[in-house]
Each structure stands twice: as structure tokens, then as C-alpha cells.
Amino acid sequence: MTSTIDNDAAAPAAPAVPAAPGAPDATAAPRKRRRRGGSQKAGPADAKAADQQAAQQTTQKAPKTQKGQKPARKVHPVLERLFELYPKMFGARFLPLKLGAYQDLLAAHPDEFKKEDLKIALGLHARSTRYLEAVAAGEQRHDLNGVPVEPVAPEHVHHAILEVFKRRRARTSEDLRPKLRERLVAAIEASGLSREEYVLAMRGGDETSNAVLDEAFAEVGARTAKREALRRAFEASGKSVAEFAEMYGMKPVEVERTLQQAAAQKTA
């Protein structure tokens, strides 16, 4: 892990300036000899050639930087050390940390980290977009060795989804509402909470987020009704899963999954 983010490659050197129009060559007619005691005045072609030569020299001395090039960003030294110690958690892939990871690190390395430095570094890590994406995806919390130990609380998943959506929306003109709605549908179904419980815990003051949350609940309701209808049709058919799937043009694994989801909804 390097301490800085690599800059974009330097821009290529400026192309050589072509020979100025009017420059003398072997085929040109001989110039008239200057009069004694006088000087020949520079013509327009000579002045233009001189300007081009000066511009070329300036370009060579000060090469252009690539447009949009970002300055190097320094990585917190504690995060660099954590990557060396725990590459599974602070390496190429980020995973949600177990609650109490800060205390675990202090206990495991009492002489390695200062409390305040470690607290700042972990805060930077947990607020990074890559970490929030892992939380938003519903990944489990892991200990320092990369072993899953507990699920992330539904409210943490929900707020991570909204924060990632907010950051992406600031960088693109694409309509991200459909993707946000789909993420919220998955979070709602995985939470195990009723609509009232979920809304009470998650609804905030952002009107756009609340509107998309309402759309997500409408989609959850439609999917729930569809699964229940399929469950009833399956029970009334008296067919096996494979036979039922063939009747409705579905894959057996899809029917099995839908029946399991319908059963879970019924007991919830």
C-alpha cells in the first residue's frame, strides 16, 4: 500500500512547430544584397517565425499538465500500518468492522498506536465511500482477521445506502432513483422489520429520500402479493416443484426460492 495516490500520467510533450512560412531553402531565389551602411528591415514572415520559435521554447521549458489532474492525497500513516497488519480488512476489499474493533486494536497493539490517532484513522476509514458501499451491500461485520461475526444493524445499512446515493448523485447526471429504490427494497426485505418499524427507525428529513422509500415499500408490497399468489397456486396444483415450474415456464430454483420467501413473509 503506497502512501499516496498515483497521479495521472504527464501530458505528452508539445509537437514541434513546423518551419515558418517563408523560411529560406535551397530552391529560393537569392536575396538582394544589403546596402552599405544600412540595415535590412524584418519582413512579416521573419516576425512570424520569431514568434513561433519563442512559443516553442516556452512550451519546452514549461510542459503542460494533464487537464483535470488531481494532486497527490496522503494516506493516514495509521491506515497504512493497519493495512500491513490486517490486509483482509484494510486492503483491496473493505468489509464492515465488528463493533468494538477500536478497543480490540488498542488491546492487541498497546505500544503501536496512540488512542487519538487510531480514532481519527478509523473514522476516516468508516466514512470512506468504499467502506460505506460494503455496509450498504448488507455485508456482515467482521473481526480483525476477516471472520464474519454479526450482521450490520438495519439502520446502519439504510443510512449507508442513502450516503452512497448522495455522493454518486453529486458526480453524475444519471437518474439514480431506480438503483436507490432497488437497494432499499433489498434492505427492507433483509431487515425483518415491519413497515411501521422500518419507517419509524429510518425516515428522516430529506424529502427525496423519503419519497424513494415510499416507492420502495410499494414495490415490496407488490412483490409480496406476487409471491403469496404463487404459493397458493403451487399448493392448489398438487404438483412437484419441477412440474409446477414447467407449467409456469419458470426454473425450479426460482420457484423454490419464491416459495421460501413467501413462507418467511407469512411467519414474519
Coordinates of C-alpha atoms in Angstrom, one line a residue, residues 8-264:
D8 CA -2.3 10.6 -13.9
A9 CA 0.5 10.2 -16.4
A10 CA 2.1 13.5 -17.5
A11 CA 0.8 15.0 -20.7
P12 CA 2.8 14.3 -23.9
A13 CA 5.3 17.0 -25.0
A14 CA 4.0 19.6 -27.3
P15 CA 4.6 18.8 -31.0
A16 CA 7.4 20.5 -32.8
V17 CA 6.5 23.7 -34.5
P18 CA 6.8 23.4 -38.3
A19 CA 9.1 25.5 -40.2
A20 CA 7.8 29.1 -40.6
P21 CA 6.3 30.0 -43.9
G22 CA 8.8 32.0 -46.0
A23 CA 11.9 30.4 -44.4
P24 CA 14.8 30.2 -46.9
D25 CA 15.6 27.0 -48.7
A26 CA 17.8 25.8 -51.5
T27 CA 15.3 26.5 -54.2
A28 CA 14.6 30.0 -53.2
A29 CA 15.9 32.9 -55.3
P30 CA 19.0 34.7 -54.0
R31 CA 18.2 37.6 -51.7
K32 CA 19.3 41.1 -52.6
R33 CA 22.5 42.3 -51.0
R34 CA 22.1 44.9 -48.3
R35 CA 23.2 48.4 -49.0
R36 CA 26.3 49.5 -47.2
G37 CA 25.8 51.4 -44.0
G38 CA 22.2 50.4 -43.8
S39 CA 20.2 47.5 -42.3
Q40 CA 17.5 45.3 -43.8
K41 CA 14.1 45.6 -42.2
A42 CA 12.5 42.4 -40.9
G43 CA 9.5 41.3 -43.0
P44 CA 6.2 39.8 -41.8
A45 CA 7.4 36.3 -42.4
D46 CA 10.5 36.8 -40.3
A47 CA 8.5 38.3 -37.4
K48 CA 6.1 35.4 -37.5
A49 CA 8.9 32.8 -37.5
A50 CA 10.4 34.5 -34.5
D51 CA 7.1 34.4 -32.6
Q52 CA 6.7 30.7 -33.3
Q53 CA 10.2 29.9 -32.2
A54 CA 9.7 31.8 -28.9
A55 CA 6.4 30.0 -28.3
Q56 CA 8.1 26.6 -28.9
Q57 CA 10.9 27.4 -26.4
T58 CA 8.3 28.4 -23.8
T59 CA 6.4 25.2 -24.3
Q60 CA 9.5 23.1 -23.9
K61 CA 10.5 24.9 -20.7
A62 CA 7.1 24.6 -19.1
P63 CA 5.4 21.3 -20.2
K64 CA 1.6 21.3 -19.9
T65 CA 0.0 19.3 -17.1
Q66 CA -2.9 17.0 -17.9
K67 CA -6.2 18.6 -17.6
G68 CA -8.2 17.5 -14.5
Q69 CA -5.1 16.1 -12.9
K70 CA -5.6 15.7 -9.1
P71 CA -2.9 16.4 -6.6
A72 CA -1.5 13.5 -4.6
R73 CA -3.5 12.7 -1.5
K74 CA -1.6 11.4 1.5
V75 CA -2.9 8.3 3.3
H76 CA -3.1 8.4 7.1
P77 CA 0.0 6.6 8.4
V78 CA -2.1 4.6 10.9
L79 CA -4.2 3.3 8.0
E80 CA -1.0 2.3 6.2
R81 CA 0.1 0.3 9.3
L82 CA -3.4 -1.3 9.6
F83 CA -3.1 -2.5 6.0
E84 CA 0.2 -4.2 6.8
L85 CA -1.2 -5.8 10.0
Y86 CA -4.7 -6.7 8.7
P87 CA -4.8 -6.8 4.9
K88 CA -8.1 -8.7 4.9
M89 CA -9.9 -5.7 6.5
F90 CA -7.9 -2.7 5.3
G91 CA -6.6 -4.0 2.0
A92 CA -8.1 -4.0 -1.6
R93 CA -11.5 -5.0 -0.3
F94 CA -13.2 -3.2 2.6
L95 CA -15.5 -5.1 5.0
P96 CA -17.6 -3.7 7.9
L97 CA -15.7 -3.9 11.1
K98 CA -17.2 -5.5 14.2
L99 CA -18.4 -3.3 17.0
G100 CA -15.5 -2.7 19.4
A101 CA -12.7 -3.0 16.8
Y102 CA -11.1 0.1 18.2
Q103 CA -10.8 -1.4 21.6
D104 CA -9.5 -4.7 20.1
L105 CA -6.8 -2.8 18.2
L106 CA -5.7 -1.0 21.3
A107 CA -5.5 -4.2 23.3
A108 CA -3.6 -6.1 20.6
H109 CA -1.1 -3.2 20.0
P110 CA -0.8 -1.1 23.2
D111 CA 2.5 0.4 22.1
E112 CA 1.8 0.7 18.4
F113 CA -1.0 3.3 18.2
K114 CA -1.9 6.4 20.0
K115 CA -5.6 6.5 21.0
E116 CA -6.4 9.7 19.3
D117 CA -4.5 8.8 16.1
L118 CA -6.2 5.4 15.9
K119 CA -9.6 7.0 16.5
I120 CA -9.1 9.5 13.7
A121 CA -7.8 6.8 11.3
L122 CA -10.8 4.5 11.9
G123 CA -13.1 7.5 11.4
L124 CA -11.6 8.2 8.0
H125 CA -11.9 4.5 7.1
A126 CA -15.5 4.2 8.2
R127 CA -16.5 7.3 6.3
S128 CA -14.9 6.3 3.0
T129 CA -17.1 5.5 0.1
R130 CA -15.7 2.0 -0.3
Y131 CA -16.5 1.2 3.3
L132 CA -20.0 2.6 3.1
E133 CA -20.6 0.6 -0.1
A134 CA -19.7 -2.6 1.8
V135 CA -22.2 -1.6 4.6
A136 CA -24.9 -0.7 2.1
A137 CA -24.5 -4.1 0.4
G138 CA -25.5 -5.8 3.6
E139 CA -22.1 -7.4 4.3
Q140 CA -21.7 -8.8 7.8
R141 CA -19.4 -7.2 10.4
H142 CA -16.0 -8.9 10.6
D143 CA -13.4 -9.2 13.2
L144 CA -9.8 -8.1 12.5
N145 CA -8.9 -11.5 11.0
G146 CA -11.7 -11.2 8.4
V147 CA -14.1 -13.6 10.1
P148 CA -17.8 -12.6 9.9
V149 CA -19.2 -12.2 13.5
E150 CA -22.5 -10.3 13.3
P151 CA -25.0 -8.6 10.9
V152 CA -25.0 -4.9 10.4
A153 CA -28.0 -3.2 12.0
P154 CA -30.7 -2.3 9.5
E155 CA -30.5 1.4 10.3
H156 CA -26.7 1.4 9.5
V157 CA -27.4 -0.3 6.2
H158 CA -30.2 2.1 5.3
H159 CA -28.1 5.3 6.1
A160 CA -25.1 3.9 4.2
I161 CA -27.3 3.4 1.2
L162 CA -28.5 7.0 1.3
E163 CA -25.0 8.4 1.8
V164 CA -23.6 6.4 -1.1
F165 CA -26.5 7.6 -3.3
K166 CA -25.9 11.2 -2.2
R167 CA -22.2 11.0 -3.1
R168 CA -22.9 9.4 -6.5
R169 CA -25.6 11.9 -7.3
A170 CA -23.2 14.7 -6.9
R171 CA -20.9 13.2 -9.5
T172 CA -23.3 12.3 -12.3
S173 CA -26.3 13.5 -14.2
E174 CA -27.7 9.9 -14.4
D175 CA -31.1 9.3 -12.7
L176 CA -30.1 7.1 -9.8
R177 CA -33.6 6.7 -8.2
P178 CA -34.3 3.3 -9.7
K179 CA -31.0 1.9 -8.3
L180 CA -31.6 3.6 -5.0
R181 CA -35.2 2.1 -4.9
E182 CA -33.9 -1.4 -5.6
R183 CA -31.2 -1.1 -2.9
L184 CA -33.9 0.0 -0.4
V185 CA -36.2 -2.9 -1.4
A186 CA -33.4 -5.4 -0.7
A187 CA -32.6 -3.6 2.7
I188 CA -36.3 -3.6 3.7
E189 CA -36.7 -7.3 3.0
A190 CA -33.5 -8.2 4.7
S191 CA -34.2 -6.2 7.8
G192 CA -37.1 -8.4 9.1
L193 CA -38.9 -5.2 10.3
S194 CA -42.5 -4.3 9.6
R195 CA -43.2 -1.2 7.6
E196 CA -44.1 0.7 10.7
E197 CA -40.9 -0.3 12.5
Y198 CA -38.7 0.4 9.5
V199 CA -40.2 3.9 8.8
L200 CA -40.0 4.8 12.5
A201 CA -36.3 4.0 12.6
M202 CA -35.3 5.3 9.1
R203 CA -37.4 8.1 7.9
G204 CA -35.5 11.4 8.0
G205 CA -35.9 15.0 6.9
D206 CA -34.8 14.6 3.3
E207 CA -37.9 14.7 1.0
T208 CA -36.3 12.9 -1.9
S209 CA -35.1 10.0 0.2
N210 CA -38.5 9.7 1.9
A211 CA -40.2 9.7 -1.5
V212 CA -38.0 6.9 -2.8
L213 CA -38.5 5.0 0.5
D214 CA -42.3 5.1 -0.1
E215 CA -41.7 3.8 -3.7
A216 CA -39.6 1.0 -2.3
F217 CA -42.4 0.0 0.1
A218 CA -44.9 0.0 -2.8
E219 CA -42.5 -2.4 -4.7
V220 CA -42.1 -4.6 -1.6
G221 CA -45.9 -4.8 -1.3
A222 CA -46.3 -5.8 -5.0
R223 CA -43.6 -8.5 -4.7
T224 CA -45.1 -9.8 -1.5
A225 CA -48.5 -10.2 -3.2
K226 CA -47.0 -11.9 -6.2
R227 CA -45.1 -14.4 -4.0
E228 CA -48.2 -15.2 -2.0
A229 CA -50.2 -15.8 -5.2
L230 CA -47.6 -18.2 -6.5
R231 CA -47.5 -20.0 -3.1
R232 CA -51.3 -20.5 -3.2
A233 CA -51.2 -21.7 -6.8
F234 CA -48.5 -24.2 -6.0
E235 CA -50.3 -25.6 -3.0
A236 CA -53.5 -25.9 -5.1
S237 CA -51.8 -27.6 -8.0
G238 CA -50.6 -30.7 -6.2
K239 CA -47.6 -30.7 -8.4
S240 CA -43.9 -31.1 -7.6
V241 CA -41.7 -28.1 -7.8
A242 CA -40.2 -29.3 -11.1
E243 CA -43.7 -29.9 -12.6
F244 CA -45.0 -26.6 -11.3
A245 CA -42.0 -24.8 -12.7
E246 CA -42.5 -26.4 -16.1
M247 CA -46.2 -25.5 -16.1
Y248 CA -45.5 -21.8 -15.5
G249 CA -42.3 -21.5 -17.6
M250 CA -40.1 -21.0 -14.6
K251 CA -36.9 -22.5 -13.3
P252 CA -37.3 -24.9 -10.4
V253 CA -34.7 -23.0 -8.3
E254 CA -36.7 -19.8 -8.9
V255 CA -39.9 -21.5 -7.7
E256 CA -38.2 -22.9 -4.7
R257 CA -36.7 -19.5 -3.8
T258 CA -40.1 -17.8 -4.2
L259 CA -41.9 -20.4 -2.0
Q260 CA -39.2 -19.9 0.7
Q261 CA -39.7 -16.2 0.6
A262 CA -43.5 -16.5 0.7
A263 CA -43.2 -18.8 3.8
A264 CA -40.8 -16.3 5.5

